[in-house]
Coordinates of N, CA and C in Angstrom, one line a residue:
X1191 N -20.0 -86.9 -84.4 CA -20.9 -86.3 -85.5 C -22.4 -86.5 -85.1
X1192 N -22.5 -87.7 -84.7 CA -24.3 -87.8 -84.5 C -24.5 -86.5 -83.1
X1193 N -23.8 -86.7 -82.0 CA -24.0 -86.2 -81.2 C -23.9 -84.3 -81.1
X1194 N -23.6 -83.9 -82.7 CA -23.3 -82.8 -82.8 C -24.8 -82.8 -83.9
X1195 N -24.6 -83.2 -84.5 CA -26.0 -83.5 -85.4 C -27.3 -82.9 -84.6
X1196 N -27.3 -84.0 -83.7 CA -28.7 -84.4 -82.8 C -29.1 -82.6 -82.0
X1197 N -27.8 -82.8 -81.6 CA -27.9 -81.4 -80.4 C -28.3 -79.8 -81.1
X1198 N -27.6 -79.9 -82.2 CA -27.8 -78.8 -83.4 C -29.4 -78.7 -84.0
X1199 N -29.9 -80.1 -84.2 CA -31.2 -79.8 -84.7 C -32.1 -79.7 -83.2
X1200 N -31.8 -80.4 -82.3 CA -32.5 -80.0 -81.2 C -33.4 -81.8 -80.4
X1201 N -32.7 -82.6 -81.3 CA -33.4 -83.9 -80.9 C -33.4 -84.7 -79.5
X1202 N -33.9 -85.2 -79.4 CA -34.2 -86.1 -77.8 C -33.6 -87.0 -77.9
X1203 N -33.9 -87.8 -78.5 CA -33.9 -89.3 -79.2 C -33.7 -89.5 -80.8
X1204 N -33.0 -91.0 -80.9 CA -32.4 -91.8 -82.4 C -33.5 -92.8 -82.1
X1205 N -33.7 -93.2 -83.2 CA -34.4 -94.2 -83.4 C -33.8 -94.9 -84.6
X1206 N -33.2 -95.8 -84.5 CA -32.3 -97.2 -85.5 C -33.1 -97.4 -86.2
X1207 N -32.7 -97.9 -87.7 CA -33.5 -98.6 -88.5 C -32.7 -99.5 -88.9
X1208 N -33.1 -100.7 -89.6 CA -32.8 -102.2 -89.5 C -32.0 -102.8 -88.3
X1209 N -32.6 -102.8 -87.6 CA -31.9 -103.1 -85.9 C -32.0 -104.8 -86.1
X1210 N -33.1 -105.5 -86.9 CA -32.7 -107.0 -87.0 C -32.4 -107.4 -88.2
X1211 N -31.5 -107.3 -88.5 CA -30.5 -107.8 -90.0 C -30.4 -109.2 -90.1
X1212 N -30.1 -109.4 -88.8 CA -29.5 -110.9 -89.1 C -30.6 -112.0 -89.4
X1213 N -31.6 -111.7 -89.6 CA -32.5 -113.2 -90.2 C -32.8 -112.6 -91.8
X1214 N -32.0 -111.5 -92.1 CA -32.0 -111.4 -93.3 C -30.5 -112.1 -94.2
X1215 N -30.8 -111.7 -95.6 CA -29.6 -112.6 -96.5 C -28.6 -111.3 -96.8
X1216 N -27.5 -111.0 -95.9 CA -26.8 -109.8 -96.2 C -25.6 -110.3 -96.5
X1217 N -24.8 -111.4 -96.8 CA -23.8 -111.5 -97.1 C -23.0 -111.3 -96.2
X1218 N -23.4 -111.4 -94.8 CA -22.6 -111.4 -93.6 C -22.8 -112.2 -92.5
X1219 N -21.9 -112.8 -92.0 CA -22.7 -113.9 -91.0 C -23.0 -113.4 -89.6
X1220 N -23.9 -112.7 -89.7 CA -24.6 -111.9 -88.3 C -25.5 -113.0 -87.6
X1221 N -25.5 -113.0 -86.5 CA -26.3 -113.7 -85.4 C -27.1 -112.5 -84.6
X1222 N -27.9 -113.7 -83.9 CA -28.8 -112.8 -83.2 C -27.7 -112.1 -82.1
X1223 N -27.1 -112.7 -81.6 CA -26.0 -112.3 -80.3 C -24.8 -111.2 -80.8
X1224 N -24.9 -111.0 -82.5 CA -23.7 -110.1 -83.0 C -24.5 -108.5 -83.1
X1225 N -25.9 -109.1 -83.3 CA -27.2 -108.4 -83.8 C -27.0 -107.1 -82.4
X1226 N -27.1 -108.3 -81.6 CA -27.6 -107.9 -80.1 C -26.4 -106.8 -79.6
X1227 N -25.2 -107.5 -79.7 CA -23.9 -106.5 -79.1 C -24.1 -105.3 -80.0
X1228 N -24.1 -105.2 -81.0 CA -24.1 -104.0 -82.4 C -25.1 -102.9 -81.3
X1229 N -26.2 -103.3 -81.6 CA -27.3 -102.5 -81.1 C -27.3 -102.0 -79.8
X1230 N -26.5 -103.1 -78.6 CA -26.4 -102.7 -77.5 C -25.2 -101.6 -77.3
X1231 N -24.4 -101.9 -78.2 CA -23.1 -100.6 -78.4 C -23.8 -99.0 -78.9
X1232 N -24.4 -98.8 -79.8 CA -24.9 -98.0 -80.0 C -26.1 -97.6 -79.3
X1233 N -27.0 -98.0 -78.6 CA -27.5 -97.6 -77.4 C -27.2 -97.3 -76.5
X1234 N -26.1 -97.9 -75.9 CA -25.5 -97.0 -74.8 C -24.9 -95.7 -75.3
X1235 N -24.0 -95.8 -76.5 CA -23.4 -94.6 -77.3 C -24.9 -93.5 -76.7
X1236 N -25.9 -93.8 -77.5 CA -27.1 -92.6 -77.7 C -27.7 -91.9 -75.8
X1237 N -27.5 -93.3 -75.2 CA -27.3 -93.0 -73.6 C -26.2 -92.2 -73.0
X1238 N -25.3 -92.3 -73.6 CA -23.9 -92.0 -73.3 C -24.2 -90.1 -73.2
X1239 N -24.9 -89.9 -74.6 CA -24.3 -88.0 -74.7 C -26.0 -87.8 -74.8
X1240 N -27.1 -88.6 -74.2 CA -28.2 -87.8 -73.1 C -29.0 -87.8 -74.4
X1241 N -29.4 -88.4 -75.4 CA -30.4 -89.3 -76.3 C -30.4 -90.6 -75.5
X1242 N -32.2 -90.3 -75.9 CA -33.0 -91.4 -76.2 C -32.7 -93.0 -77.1
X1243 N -32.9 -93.7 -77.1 CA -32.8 -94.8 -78.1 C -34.3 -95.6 -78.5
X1244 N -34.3 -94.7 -79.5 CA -35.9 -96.1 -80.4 C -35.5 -97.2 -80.7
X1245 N -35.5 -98.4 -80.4 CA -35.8 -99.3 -81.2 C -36.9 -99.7 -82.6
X1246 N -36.3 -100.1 -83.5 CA -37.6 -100.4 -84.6 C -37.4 -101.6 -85.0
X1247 N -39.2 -102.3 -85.2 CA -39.3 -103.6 -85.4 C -38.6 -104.7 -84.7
X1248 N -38.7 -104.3 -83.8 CA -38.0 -105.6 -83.3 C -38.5 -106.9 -83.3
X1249 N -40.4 -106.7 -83.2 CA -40.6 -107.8 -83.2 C -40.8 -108.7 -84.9
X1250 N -40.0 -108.6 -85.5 CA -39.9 -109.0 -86.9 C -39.7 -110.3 -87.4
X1251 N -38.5 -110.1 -86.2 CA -37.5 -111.2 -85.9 C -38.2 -112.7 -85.5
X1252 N -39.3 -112.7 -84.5 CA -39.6 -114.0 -84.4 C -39.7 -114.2 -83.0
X1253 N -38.4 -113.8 -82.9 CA -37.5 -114.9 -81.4 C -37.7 -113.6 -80.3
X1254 N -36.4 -113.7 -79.6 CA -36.6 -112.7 -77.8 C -35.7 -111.8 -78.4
X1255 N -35.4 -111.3 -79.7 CA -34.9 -109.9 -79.9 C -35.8 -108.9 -78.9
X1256 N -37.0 -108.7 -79.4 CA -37.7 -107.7 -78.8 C -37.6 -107.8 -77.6
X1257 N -37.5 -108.7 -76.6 CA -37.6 -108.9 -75.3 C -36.0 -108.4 -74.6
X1258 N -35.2 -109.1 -75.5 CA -33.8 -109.3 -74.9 C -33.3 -107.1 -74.3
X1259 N -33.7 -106.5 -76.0 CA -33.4 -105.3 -76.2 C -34.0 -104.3 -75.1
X1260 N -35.2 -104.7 -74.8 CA -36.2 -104.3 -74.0 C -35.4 -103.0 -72.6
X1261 N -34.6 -103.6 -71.7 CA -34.1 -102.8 -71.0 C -33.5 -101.9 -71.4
X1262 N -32.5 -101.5 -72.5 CA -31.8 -100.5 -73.5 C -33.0 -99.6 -74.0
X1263 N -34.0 -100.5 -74.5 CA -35.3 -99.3 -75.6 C -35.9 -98.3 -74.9
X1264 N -36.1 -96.9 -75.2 CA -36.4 -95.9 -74.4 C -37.9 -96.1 -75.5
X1265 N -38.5 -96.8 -76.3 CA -39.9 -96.5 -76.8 C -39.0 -97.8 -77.9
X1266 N -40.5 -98.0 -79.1 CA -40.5 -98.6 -80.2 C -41.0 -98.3 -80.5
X1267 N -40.6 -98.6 -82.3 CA -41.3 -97.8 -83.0 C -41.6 -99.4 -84.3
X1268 N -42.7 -99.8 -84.0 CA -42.9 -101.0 -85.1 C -44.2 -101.1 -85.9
X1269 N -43.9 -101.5 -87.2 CA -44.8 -101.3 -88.2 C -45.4 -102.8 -88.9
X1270 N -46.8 -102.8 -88.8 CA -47.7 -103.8 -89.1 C -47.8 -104.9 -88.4
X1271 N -47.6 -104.7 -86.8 CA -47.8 -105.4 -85.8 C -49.1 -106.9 -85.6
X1272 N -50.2 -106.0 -86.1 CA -51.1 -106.9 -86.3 C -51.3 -107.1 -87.3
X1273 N -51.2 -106.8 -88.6 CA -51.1 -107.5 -89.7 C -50.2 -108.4 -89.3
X1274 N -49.2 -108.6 -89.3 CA -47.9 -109.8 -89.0 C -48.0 -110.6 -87.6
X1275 N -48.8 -110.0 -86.9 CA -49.3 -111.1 -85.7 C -48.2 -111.0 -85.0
X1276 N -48.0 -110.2 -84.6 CA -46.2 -110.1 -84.0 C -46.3 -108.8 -82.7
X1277 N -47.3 -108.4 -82.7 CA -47.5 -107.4 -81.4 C -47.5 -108.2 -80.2
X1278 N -47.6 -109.1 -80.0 CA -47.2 -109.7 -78.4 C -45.8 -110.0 -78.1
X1279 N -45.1 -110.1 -79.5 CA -43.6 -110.0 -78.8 C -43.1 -108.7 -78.1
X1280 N -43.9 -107.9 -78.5 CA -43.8 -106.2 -77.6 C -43.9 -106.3 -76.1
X1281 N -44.8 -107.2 -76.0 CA -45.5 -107.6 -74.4 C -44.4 -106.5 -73.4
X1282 N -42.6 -107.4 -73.5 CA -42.2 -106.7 -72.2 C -42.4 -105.1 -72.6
X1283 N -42.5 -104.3 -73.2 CA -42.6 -102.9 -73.3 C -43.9 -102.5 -72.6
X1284 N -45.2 -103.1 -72.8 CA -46.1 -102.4 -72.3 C -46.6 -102.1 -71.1
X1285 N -47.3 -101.5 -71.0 CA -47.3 -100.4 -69.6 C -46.2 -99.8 -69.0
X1286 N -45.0 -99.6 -69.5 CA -43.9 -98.6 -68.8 C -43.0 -98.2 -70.0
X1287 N -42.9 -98.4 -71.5 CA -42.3 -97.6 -72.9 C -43.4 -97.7 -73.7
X1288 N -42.9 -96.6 -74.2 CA -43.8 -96.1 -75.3 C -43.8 -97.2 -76.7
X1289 N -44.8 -97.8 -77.2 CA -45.0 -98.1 -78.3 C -45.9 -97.5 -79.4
X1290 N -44.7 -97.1 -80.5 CA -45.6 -96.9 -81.9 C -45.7 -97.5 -83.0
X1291 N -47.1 -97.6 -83.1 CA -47.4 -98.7 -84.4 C -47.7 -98.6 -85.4
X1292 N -47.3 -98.4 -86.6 CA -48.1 -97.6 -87.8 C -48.5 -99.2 -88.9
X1293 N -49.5 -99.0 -88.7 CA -50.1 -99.9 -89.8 C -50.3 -99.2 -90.8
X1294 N -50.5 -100.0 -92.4 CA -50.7 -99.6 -93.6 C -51.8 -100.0 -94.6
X1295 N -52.0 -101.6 -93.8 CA -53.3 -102.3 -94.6 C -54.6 -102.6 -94.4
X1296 N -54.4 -102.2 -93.1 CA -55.6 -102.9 -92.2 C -56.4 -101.7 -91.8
X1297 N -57.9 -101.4 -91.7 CA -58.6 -100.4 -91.4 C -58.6 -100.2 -90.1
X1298 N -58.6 -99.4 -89.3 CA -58.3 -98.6 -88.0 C -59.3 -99.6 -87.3
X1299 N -60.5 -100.1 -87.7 CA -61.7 -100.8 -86.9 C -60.7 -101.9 -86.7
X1300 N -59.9 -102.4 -87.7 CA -59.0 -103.9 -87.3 C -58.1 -103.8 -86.1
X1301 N -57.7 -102.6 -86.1 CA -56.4 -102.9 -84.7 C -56.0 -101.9 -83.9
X1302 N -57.5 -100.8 -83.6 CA -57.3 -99.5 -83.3 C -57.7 -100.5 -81.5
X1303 N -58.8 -101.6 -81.5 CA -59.0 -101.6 -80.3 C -57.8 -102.8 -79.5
X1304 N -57.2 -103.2 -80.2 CA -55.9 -104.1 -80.0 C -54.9 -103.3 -79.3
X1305 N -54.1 -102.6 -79.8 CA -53.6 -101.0 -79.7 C -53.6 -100.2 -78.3
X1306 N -55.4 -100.3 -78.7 CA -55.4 -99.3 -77.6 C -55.7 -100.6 -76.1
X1307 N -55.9 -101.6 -76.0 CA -56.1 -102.3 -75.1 C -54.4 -102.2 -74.4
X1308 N -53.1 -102.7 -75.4 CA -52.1 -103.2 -75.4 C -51.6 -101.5 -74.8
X1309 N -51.7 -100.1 -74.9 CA -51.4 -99.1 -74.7 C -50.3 -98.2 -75.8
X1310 N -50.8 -99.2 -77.0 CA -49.7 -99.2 -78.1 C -50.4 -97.5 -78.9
X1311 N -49.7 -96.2 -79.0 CA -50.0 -95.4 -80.2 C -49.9 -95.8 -81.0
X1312 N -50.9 -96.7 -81.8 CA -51.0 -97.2 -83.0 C -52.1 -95.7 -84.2
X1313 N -51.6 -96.3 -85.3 CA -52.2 -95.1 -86.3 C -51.8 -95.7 -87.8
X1314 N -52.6 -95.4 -88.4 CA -53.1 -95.7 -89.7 C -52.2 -94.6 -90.7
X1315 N -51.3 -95.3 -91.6 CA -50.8 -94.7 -92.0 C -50.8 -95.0 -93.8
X1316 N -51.1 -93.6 -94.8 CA -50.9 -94.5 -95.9 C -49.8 -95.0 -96.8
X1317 N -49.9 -95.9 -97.1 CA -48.5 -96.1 -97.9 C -48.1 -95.7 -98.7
X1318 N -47.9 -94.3 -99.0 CA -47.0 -93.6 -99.9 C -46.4 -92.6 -98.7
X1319 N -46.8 -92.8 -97.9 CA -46.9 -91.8 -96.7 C -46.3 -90.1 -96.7
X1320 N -48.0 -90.1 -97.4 CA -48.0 -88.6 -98.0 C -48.3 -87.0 -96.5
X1321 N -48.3 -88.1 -94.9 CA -48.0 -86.9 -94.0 C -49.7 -86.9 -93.3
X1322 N -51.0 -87.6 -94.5 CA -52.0 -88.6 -93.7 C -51.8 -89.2 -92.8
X1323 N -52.9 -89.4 -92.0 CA -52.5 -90.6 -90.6 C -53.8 -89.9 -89.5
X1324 N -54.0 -91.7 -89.4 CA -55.5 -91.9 -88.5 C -55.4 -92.3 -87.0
X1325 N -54.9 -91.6 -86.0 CA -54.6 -91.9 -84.9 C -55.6 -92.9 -84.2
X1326 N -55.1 -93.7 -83.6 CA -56.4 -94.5 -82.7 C -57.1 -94.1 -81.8
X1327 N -56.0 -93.1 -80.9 CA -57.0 -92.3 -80.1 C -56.2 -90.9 -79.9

């Protein structure tokens, strides 16, 4: 189905959302390592029939999610990086995948030159996200 989905509208790439569940309260006893196989299964799946694979937020989590995933992620896609202080767990991504950053609180002067130091497409986005958006560069 995805693979019929994807090919039909014309897409490249999936990009996952909630990829780190497990440090949340779900009523399920997920680990980082259950976390890890899930996502690694379904990445290869999206590798498998010639999609891309986004990661999102990985760095959320704290720990070497972001790092571990890193070889599987064809880009990221994470949101309030510098508001949450959490953009250096991206580190293994930069200079060879694409990172995107959409902030929502912080004015473009706060983390447009962070961003663009780190090579991150970061952009200002507002939070009703009415299709607005302040690119860094």
């Amino acid at each position: 189905m995805i693979a019929q989905q994807c090919k039909a509208k014309g897409f490249d790439a999936v990009e996952t959302d909630i990829d780190e569940s497990y440090g949340d309260s779900t009523g399920f006893p997920l680990t980082q390592a259950i976390e890890e196989h899930y996502m690694t299964t379904l990445a290869n799946y999206m590798h498998s029939i010639g999609l891309g694979w986004f990661i999102k937020n990985p760095d959320d989590t704290g720990d070497s999610y972001a790092a571990d995933m890193e070889p599987l992620a064809d880009a990221v896609l994470t949101e309030q990086c510098n508001e949450y202080s959490s953009c250096s767990l991206l580190s293994a991504y930069e200079g060879h995948k694409a990172v995107f950053n959409a902030e929502y609180n912080l004015s473009t002067a706060n983390f447009c030159p962070a961003d663009n130091a780190a090579g991150f497409n970061g952009a200002l986005f507002p939070v009703d996200l009415t299709g607005a958006r302040s690119p860094c560069r």
